[in-house]
PDB file of C-alpha atoms and ligand atoms in Angstrom:
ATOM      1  CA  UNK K   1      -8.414 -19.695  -3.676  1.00  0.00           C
ATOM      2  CA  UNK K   2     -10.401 -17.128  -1.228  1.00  0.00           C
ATOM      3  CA  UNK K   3     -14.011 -17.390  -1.484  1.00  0.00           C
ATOM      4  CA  UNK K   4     -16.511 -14.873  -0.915  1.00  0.00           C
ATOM      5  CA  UNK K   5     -20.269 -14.724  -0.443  1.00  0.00           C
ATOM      6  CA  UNK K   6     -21.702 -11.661  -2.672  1.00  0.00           C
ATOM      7  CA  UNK K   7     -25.072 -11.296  -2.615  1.00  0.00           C
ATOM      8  CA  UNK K   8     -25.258  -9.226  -5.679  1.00  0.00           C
ATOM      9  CA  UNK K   9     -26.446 -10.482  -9.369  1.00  0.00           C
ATOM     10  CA  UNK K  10     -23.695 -11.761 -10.703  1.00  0.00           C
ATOM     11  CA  UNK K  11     -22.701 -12.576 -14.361  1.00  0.00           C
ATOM     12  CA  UNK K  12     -19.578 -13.394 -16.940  1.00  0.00           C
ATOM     13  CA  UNK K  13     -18.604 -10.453 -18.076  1.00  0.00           C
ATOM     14  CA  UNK K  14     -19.189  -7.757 -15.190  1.00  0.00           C
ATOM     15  CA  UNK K  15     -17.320  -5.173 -13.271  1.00  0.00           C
ATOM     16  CA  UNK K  16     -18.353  -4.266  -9.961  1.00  0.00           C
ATOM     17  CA  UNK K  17     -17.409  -3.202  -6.485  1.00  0.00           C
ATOM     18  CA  UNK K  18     -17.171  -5.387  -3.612  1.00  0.00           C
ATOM     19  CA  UNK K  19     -20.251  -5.324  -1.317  1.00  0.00           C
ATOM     20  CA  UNK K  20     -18.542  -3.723   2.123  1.00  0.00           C
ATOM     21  CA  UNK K  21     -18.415  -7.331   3.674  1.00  0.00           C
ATOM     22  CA  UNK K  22     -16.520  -9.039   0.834  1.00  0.00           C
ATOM     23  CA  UNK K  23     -14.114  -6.415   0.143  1.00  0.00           C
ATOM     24  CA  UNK K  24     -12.886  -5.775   3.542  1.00  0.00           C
ATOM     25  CA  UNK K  25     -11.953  -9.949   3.615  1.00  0.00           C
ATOM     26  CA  UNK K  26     -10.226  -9.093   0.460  1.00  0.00           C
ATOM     27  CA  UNK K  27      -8.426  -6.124   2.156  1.00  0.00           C
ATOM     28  CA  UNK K  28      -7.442  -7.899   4.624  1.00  0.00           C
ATOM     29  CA  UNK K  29      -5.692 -10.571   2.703  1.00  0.00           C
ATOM     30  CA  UNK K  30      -3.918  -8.017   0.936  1.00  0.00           C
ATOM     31  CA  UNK K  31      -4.640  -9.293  -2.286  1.00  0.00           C
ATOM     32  CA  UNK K  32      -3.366  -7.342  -5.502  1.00  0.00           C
ATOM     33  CA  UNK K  33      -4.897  -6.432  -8.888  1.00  0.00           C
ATOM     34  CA  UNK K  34      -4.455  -9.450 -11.546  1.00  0.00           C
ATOM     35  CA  UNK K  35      -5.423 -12.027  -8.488  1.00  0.00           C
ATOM     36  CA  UNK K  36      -8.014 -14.363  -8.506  1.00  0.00           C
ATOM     37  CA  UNK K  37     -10.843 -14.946  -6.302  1.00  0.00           C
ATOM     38  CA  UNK K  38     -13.981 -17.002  -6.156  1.00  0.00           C
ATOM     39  CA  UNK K  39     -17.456 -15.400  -5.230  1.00  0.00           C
ATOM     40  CA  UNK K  40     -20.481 -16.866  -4.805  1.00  0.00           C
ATOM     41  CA  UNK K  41     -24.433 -14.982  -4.423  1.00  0.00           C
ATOM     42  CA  UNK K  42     -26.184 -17.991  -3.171  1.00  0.00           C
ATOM     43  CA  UNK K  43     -28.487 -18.326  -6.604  1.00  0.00           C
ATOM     44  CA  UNK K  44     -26.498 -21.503  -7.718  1.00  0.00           C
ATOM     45  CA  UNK K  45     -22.709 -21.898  -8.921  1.00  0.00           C
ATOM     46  CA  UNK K  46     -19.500 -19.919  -8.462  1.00  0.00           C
ATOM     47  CA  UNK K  47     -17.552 -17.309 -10.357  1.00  0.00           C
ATOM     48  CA  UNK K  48     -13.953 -16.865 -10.986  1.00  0.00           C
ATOM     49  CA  UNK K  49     -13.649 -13.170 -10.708  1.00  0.00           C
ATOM     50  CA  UNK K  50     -10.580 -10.923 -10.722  1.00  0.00           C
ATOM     51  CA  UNK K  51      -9.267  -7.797  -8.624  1.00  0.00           C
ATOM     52  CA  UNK K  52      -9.177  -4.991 -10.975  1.00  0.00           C
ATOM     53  CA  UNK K  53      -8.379  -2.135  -8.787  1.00  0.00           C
ATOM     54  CA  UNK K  54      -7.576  -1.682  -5.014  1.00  0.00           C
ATOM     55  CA  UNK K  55      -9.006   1.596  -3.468  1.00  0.00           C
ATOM     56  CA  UNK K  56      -8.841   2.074   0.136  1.00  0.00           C
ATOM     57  CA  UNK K  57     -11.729   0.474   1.102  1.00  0.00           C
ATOM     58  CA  UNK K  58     -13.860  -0.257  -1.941  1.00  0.00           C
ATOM     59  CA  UNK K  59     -12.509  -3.188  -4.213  1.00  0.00           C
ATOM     60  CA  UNK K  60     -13.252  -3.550  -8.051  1.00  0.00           C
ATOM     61  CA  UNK K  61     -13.071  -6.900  -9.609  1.00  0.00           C
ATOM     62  CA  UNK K  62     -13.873  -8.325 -13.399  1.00  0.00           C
ATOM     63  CA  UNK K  63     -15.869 -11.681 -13.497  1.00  0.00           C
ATOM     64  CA  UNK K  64     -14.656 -14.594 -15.443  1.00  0.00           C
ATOM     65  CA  UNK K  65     -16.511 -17.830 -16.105  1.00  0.00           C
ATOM     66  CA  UNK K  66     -19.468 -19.522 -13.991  1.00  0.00           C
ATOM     67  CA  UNK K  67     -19.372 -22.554 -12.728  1.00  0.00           C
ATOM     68  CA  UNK K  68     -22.524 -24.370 -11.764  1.00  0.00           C
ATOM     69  CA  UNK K  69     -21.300 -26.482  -9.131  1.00  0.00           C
ATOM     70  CA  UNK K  70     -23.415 -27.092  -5.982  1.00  0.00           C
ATOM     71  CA  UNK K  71     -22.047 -29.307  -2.711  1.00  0.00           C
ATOM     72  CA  UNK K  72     -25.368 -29.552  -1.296  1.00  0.00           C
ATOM     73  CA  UNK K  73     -26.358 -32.924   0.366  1.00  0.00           C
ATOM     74  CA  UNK K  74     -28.669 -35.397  -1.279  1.00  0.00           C
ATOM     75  CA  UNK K  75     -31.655 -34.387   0.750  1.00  0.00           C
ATOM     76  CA  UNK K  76     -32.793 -31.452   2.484  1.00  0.00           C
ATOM     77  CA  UNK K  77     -32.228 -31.208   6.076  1.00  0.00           C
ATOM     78  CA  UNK K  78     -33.651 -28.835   8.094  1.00  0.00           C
ATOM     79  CA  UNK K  79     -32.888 -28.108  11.854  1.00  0.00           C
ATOM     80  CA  UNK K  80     -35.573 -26.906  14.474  1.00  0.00           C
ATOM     81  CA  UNK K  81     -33.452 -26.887  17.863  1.00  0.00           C
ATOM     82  CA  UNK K  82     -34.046 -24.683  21.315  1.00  0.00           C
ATOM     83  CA  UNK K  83     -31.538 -22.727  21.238  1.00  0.00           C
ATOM     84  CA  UNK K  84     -28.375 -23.600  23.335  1.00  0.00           C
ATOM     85  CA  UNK K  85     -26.850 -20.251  25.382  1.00  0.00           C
ATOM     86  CA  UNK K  86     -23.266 -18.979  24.838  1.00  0.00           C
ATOM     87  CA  UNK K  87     -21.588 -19.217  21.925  1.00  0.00           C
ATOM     88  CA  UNK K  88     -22.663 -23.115  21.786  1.00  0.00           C
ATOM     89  CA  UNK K  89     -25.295 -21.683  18.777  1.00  0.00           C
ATOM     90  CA  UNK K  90     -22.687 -19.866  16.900  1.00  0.00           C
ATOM     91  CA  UNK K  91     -20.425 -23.332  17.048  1.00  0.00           C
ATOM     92  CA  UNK K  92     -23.799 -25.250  16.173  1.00  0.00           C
ATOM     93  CA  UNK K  93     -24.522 -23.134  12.901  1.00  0.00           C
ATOM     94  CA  UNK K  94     -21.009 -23.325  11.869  1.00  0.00           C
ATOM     95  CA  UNK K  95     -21.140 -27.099  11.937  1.00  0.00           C
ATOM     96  CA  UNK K  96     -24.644 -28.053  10.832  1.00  0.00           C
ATOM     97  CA  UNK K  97     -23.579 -25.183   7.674  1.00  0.00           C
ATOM     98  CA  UNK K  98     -20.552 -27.500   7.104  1.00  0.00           C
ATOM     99  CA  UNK K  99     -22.808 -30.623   7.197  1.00  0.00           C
ATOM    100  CA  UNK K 100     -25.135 -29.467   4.655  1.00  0.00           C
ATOM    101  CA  UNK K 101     -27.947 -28.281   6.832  1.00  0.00           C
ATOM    102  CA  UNK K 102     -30.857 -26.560   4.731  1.00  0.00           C
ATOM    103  CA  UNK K 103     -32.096 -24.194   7.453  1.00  0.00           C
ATOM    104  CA  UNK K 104     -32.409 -23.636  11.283  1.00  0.00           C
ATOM    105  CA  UNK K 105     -35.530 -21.845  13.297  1.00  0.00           C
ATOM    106  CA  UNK K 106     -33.889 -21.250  16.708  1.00  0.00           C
ATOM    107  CA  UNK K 107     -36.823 -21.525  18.932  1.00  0.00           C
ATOM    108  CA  UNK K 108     -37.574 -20.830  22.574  1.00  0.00           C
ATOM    109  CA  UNK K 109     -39.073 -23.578  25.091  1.00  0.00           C
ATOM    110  CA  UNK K 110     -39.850 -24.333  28.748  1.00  0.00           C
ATOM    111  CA  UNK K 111     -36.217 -24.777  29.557  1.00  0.00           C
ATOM    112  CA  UNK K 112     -34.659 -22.505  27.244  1.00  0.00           C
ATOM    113  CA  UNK K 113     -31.894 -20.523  28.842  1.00  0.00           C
ATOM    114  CA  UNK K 114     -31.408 -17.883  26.381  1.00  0.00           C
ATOM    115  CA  UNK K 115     -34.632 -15.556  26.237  1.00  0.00           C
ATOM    116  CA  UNK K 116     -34.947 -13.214  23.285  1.00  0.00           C
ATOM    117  CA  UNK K 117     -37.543 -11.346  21.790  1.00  0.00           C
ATOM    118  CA  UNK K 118     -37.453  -7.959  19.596  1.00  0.00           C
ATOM    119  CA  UNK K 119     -34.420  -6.040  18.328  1.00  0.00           C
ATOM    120  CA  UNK K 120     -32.193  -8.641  19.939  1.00  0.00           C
ATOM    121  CA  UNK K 121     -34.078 -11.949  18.521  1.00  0.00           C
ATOM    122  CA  UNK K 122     -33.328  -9.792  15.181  1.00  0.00           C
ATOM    123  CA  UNK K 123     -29.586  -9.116  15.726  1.00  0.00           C
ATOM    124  CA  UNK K 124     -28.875 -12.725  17.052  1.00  0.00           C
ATOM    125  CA  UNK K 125     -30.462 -14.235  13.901  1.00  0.00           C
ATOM    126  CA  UNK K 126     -28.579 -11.611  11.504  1.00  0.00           C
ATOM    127  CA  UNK K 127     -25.381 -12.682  13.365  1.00  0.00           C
ATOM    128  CA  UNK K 128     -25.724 -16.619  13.141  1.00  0.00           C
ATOM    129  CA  UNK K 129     -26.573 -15.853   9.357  1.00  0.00           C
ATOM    130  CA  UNK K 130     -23.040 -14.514   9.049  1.00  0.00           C
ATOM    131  CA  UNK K 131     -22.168 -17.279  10.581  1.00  0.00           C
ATOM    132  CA  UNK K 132     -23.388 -19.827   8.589  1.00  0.00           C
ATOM    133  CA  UNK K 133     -22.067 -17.451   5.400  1.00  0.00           C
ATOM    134  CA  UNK K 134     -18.799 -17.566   6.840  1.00  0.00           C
ATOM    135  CA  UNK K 135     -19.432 -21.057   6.830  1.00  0.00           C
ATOM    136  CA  UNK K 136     -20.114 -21.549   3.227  1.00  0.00           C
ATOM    137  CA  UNK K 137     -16.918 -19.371   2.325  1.00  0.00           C
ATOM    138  CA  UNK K 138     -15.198 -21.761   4.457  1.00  0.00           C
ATOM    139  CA  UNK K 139     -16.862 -25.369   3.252  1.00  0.00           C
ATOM    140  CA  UNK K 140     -17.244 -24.663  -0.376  1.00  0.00           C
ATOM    141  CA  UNK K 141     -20.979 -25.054   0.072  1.00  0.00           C
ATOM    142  CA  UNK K 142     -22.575 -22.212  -2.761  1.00  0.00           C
ATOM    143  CA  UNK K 143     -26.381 -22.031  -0.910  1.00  0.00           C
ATOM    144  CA  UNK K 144     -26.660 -20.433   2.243  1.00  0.00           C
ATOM    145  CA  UNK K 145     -28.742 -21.817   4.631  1.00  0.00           C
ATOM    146  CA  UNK K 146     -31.432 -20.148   5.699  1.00  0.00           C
ATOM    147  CA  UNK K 147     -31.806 -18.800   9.340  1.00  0.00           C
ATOM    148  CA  UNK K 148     -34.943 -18.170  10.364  1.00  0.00           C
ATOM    149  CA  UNK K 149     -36.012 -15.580  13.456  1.00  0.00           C
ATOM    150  CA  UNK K 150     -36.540 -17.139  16.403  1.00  0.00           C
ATOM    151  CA  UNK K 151     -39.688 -18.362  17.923  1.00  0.00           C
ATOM    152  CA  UNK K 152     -41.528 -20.045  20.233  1.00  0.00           C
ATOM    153  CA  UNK K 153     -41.646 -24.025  20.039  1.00  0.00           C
ATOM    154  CA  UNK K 154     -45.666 -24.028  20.202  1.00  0.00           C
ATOM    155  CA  UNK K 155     -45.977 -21.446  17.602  1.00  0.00           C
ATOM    156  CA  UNK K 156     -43.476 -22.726  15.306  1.00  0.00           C
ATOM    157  CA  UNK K 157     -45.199 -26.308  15.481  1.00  0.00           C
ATOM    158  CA  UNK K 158     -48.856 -24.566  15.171  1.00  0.00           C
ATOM    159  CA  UNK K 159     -47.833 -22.335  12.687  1.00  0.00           C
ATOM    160  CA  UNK K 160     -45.254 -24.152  10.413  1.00  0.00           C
ATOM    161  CA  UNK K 161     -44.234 -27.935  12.153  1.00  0.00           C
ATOM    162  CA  UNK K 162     -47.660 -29.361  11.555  1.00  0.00           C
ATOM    163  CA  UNK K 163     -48.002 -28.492   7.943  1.00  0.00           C
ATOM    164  CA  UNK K 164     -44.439 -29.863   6.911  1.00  0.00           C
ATOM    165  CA  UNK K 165     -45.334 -32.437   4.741  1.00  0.00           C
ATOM    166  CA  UNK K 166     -42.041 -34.182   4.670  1.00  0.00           C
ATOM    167  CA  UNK K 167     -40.171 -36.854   6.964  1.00  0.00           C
ATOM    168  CA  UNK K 168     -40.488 -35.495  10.739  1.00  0.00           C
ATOM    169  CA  UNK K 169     -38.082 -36.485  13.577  1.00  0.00           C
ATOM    170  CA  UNK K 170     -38.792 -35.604  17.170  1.00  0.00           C
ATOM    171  CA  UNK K 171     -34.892 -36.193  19.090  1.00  0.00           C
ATOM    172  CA  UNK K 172     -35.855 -37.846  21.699  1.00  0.00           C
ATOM    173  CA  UNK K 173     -34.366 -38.997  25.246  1.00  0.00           C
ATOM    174  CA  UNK K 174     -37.235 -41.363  26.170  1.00  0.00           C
ATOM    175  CA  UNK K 175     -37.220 -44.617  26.980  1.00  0.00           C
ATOM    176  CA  UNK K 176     -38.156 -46.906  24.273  1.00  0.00           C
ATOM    177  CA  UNK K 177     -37.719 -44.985  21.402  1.00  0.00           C
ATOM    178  CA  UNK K 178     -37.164 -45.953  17.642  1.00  0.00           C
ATOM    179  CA  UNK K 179     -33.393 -45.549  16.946  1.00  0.00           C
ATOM    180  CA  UNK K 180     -32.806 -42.889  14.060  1.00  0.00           C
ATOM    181  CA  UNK K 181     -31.164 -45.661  11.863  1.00  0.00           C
ATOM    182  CA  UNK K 182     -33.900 -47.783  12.108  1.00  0.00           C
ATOM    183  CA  UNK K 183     -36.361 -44.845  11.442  1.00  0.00           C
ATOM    184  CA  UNK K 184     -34.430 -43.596   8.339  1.00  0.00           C
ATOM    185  CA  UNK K 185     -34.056 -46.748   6.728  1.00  0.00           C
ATOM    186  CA  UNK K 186     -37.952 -47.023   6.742  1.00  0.00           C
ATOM    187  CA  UNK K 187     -37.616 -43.217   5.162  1.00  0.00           C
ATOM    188  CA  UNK K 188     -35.387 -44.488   2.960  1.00  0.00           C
ATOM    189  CA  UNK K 189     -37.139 -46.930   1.051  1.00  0.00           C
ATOM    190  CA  UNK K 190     -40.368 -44.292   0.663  1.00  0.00           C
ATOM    191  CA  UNK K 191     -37.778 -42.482  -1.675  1.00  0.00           C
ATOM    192  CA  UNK K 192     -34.843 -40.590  -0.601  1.00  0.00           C
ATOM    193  CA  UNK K 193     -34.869 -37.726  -2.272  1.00  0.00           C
ATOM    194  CA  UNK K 194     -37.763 -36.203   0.749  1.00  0.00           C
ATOM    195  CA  UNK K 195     -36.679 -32.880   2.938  1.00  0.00           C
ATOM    196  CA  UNK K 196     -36.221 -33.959   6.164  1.00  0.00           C
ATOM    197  CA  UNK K 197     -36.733 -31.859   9.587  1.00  0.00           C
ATOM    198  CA  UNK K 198     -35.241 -32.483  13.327  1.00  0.00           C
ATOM    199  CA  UNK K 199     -36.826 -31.430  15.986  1.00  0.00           C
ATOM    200  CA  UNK K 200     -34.074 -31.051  18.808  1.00  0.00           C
ATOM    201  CA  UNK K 201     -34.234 -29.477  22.660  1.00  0.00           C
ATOM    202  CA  UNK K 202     -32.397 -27.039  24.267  1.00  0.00           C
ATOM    203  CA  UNK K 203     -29.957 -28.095  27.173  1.00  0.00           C
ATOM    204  CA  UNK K 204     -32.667 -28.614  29.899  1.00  0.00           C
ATOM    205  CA  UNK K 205     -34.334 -30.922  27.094  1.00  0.00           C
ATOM    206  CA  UNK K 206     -38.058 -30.609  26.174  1.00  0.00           C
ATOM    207  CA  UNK K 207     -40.702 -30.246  29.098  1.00  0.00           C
ATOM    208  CA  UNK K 208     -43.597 -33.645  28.455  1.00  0.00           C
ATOM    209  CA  UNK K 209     -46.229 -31.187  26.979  1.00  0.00           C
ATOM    210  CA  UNK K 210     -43.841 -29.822  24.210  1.00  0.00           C
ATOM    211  CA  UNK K 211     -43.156 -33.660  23.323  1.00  0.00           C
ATOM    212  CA  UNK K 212     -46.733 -34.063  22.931  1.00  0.00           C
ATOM    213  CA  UNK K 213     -47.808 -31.363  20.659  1.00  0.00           C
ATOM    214  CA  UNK K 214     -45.004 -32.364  18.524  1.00  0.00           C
ATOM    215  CA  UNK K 215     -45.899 -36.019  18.260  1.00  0.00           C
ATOM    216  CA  UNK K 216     -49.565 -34.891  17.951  1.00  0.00           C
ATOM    217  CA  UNK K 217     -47.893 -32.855  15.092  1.00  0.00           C
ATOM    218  CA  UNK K 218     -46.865 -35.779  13.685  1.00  0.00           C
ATOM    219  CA  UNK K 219     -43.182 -35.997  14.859  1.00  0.00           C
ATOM    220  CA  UNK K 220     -41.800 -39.323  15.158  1.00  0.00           C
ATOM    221  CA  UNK K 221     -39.756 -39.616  18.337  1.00  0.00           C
ATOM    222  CA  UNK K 222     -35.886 -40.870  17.667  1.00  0.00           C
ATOM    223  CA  UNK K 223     -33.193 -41.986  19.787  1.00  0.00           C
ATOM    224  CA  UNK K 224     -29.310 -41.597  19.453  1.00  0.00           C
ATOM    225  CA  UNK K 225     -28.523 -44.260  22.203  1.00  0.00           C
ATOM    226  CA  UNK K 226     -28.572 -44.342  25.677  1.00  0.00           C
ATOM    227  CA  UNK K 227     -25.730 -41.623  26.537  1.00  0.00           C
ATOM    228  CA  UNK K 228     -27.586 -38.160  26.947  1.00  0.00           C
ATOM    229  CA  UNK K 229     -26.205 -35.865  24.295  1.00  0.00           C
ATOM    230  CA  UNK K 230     -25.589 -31.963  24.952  1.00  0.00           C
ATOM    231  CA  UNK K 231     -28.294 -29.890  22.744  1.00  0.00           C
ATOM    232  CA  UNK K 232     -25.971 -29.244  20.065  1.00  0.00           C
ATOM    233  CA  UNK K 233     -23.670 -32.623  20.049  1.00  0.00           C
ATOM    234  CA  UNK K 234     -27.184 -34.231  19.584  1.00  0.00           C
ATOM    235  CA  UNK K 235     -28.307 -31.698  16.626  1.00  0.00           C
ATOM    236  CA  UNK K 236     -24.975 -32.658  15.077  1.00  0.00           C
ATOM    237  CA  UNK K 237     -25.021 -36.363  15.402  1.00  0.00           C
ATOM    238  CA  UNK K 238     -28.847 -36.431  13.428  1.00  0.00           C
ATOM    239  CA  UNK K 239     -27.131 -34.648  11.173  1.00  0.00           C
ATOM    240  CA  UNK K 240     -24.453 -36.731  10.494  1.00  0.00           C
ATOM    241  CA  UNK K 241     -26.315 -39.996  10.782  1.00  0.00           C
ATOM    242  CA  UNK K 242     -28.677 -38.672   7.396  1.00  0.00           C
ATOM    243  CA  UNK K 243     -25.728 -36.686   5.520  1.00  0.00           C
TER     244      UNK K 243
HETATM  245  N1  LIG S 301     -31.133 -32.537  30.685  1.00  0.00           N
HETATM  246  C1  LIG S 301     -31.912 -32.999  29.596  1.00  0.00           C
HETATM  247  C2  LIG S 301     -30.994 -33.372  28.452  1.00  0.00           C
HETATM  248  C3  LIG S 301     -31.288 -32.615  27.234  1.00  0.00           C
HETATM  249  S1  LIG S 301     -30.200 -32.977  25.947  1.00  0.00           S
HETATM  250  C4  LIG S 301     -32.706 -34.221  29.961  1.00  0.00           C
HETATM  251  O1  LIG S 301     -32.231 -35.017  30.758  1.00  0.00           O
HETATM  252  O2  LIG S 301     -33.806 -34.394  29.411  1.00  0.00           O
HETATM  253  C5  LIG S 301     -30.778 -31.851  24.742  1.00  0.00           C
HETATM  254  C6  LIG S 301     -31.599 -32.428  23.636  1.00  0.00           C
HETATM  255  O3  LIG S 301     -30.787 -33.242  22.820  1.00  0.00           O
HETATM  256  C7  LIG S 301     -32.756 -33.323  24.048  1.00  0.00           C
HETATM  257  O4  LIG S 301     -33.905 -32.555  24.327  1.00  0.00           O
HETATM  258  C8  LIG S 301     -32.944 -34.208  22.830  1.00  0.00           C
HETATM  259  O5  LIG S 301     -33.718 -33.513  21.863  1.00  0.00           O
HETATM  260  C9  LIG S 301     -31.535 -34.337  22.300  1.00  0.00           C
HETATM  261  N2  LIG S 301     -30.857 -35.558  22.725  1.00  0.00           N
HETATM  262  C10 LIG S 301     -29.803 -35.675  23.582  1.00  0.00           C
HETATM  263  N3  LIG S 301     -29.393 -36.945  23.689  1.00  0.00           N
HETATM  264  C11 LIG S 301     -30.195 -37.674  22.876  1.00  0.00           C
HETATM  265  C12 LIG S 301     -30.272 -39.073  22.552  1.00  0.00           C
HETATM  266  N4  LIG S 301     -29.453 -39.973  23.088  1.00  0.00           N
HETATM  267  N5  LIG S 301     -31.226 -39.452  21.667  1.00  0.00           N
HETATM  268  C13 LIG S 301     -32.080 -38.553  21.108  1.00  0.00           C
HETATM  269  N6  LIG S 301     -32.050 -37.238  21.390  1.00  0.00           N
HETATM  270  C14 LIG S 301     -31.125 -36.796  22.253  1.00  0.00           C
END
């Protein structure tokens, strides 16, 4: 059955039109009055809901019963990661959406590639939010992750990264680090219900200094083994490990 994110309040019972996004999908796949659909407005559950009327671009539908079904992982994972250029960020929200990710803050370091500050930090971070919509249409998942505007590493861990009070990994490629398994098994038995946030590098990796301010933030360096991982395989992999 399609599935559509509508962030509108939703409830048994109600007729409405289609916000613009959701009912051009629906135009698109052509469907017909009497069809079902399932929508979705990110404040918990799903609702069956049915098209009522076709216009030409508008689309009415009926709603029908909730369901209050989440497939959220067990614990909250949250993604801080210099941003990787291209379309390597769109593929990375897609997939950490699909793995359960709670949110991402895109940031800028030393080495990041991609600079970008203003109206275009704003669009970039409206577009990967479609993205990792698009995402929960696609995975079943009925909470949207939250994408955060991009910022700078040392701000973010000044502003936000020291005062996270939760479990704190720092990806790391140097030698002698903890690996992650090790690391979350010692999370594990403190109770494993705790948020949980990565700390992850762009493709150039993190310069020394931005390793320091987050350890002195109190993130714990990790390692995924000895092969160096690209920026977002290595995002993707943490993720995995935990999920
Ligand atoms: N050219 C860079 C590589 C950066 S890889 C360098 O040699 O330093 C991009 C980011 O992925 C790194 O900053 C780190 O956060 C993470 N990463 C890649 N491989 C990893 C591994 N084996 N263990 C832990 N983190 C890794």
């Amino acid at each position: 059955m399609p599935r559509f994110y509508c962030p509108t309040p939703l409830a048994t019972g109600l007729q409405l039109d289609l916000p613009a996004g959701a009912a051009r999908h629906v135009q698109v796949l052509r469907l017909q009055p009497g069809d079902t659909l399932t929508l979705f407005n990110g404040e918990g559950g799903e609702y069956e809901a049915t098209v009522e009327r076709m216009g030409r671009s508008d689309v009415g539908v009926h709603i029908g019963v909730h369901t209050p079904i989440e497939r959220e992982a067990r614990r909250a994972i949250h993604l801080a990661i210099g941003m990787p250029a291209n379309d390597r960020m769109d593929w990375l929200v897609e997939k950490a959406t699909e793995l359960g990710v709670a949110s991402i803050q895109p940031l800028m370091t030393e080495r990041t590639v991609l600079r970008l500050d203003g109206d275009r930090a704003a669009k970039k971070a409206a577009h990967w939010q479609s993205v990792a919509v698009a995402a929960c249409e696609q995975c079943g998942r009925n909470r949207v992750p939250l994408i955060h505007p991009v910022t700078n590493l040392s701000t973010w861990i000044k502003t936000t990264g020291e005062a996270l009070a939760h479990t704190k990994c720092l990806l790391s490629l140097r030698e002698g680090t903890q690996p992650l398994r090790e690391r979350m098994a010692a999370a594990d038995s403190l109770g494993s219900d705790c948020g949980l946030t990565f700390l992850s590098g762009p493709e150039g990796g993190l310069g020394f200094a931005e390793e320091a301010l987050a350890v002195a933030a109190g993130f714990a360096p990790v390692s995924l083994g000895e092969r160096v991982l690209r920026a977002e395989t290595a995002a993707l992999a943490a993720l995995t490990l935990v999920a």
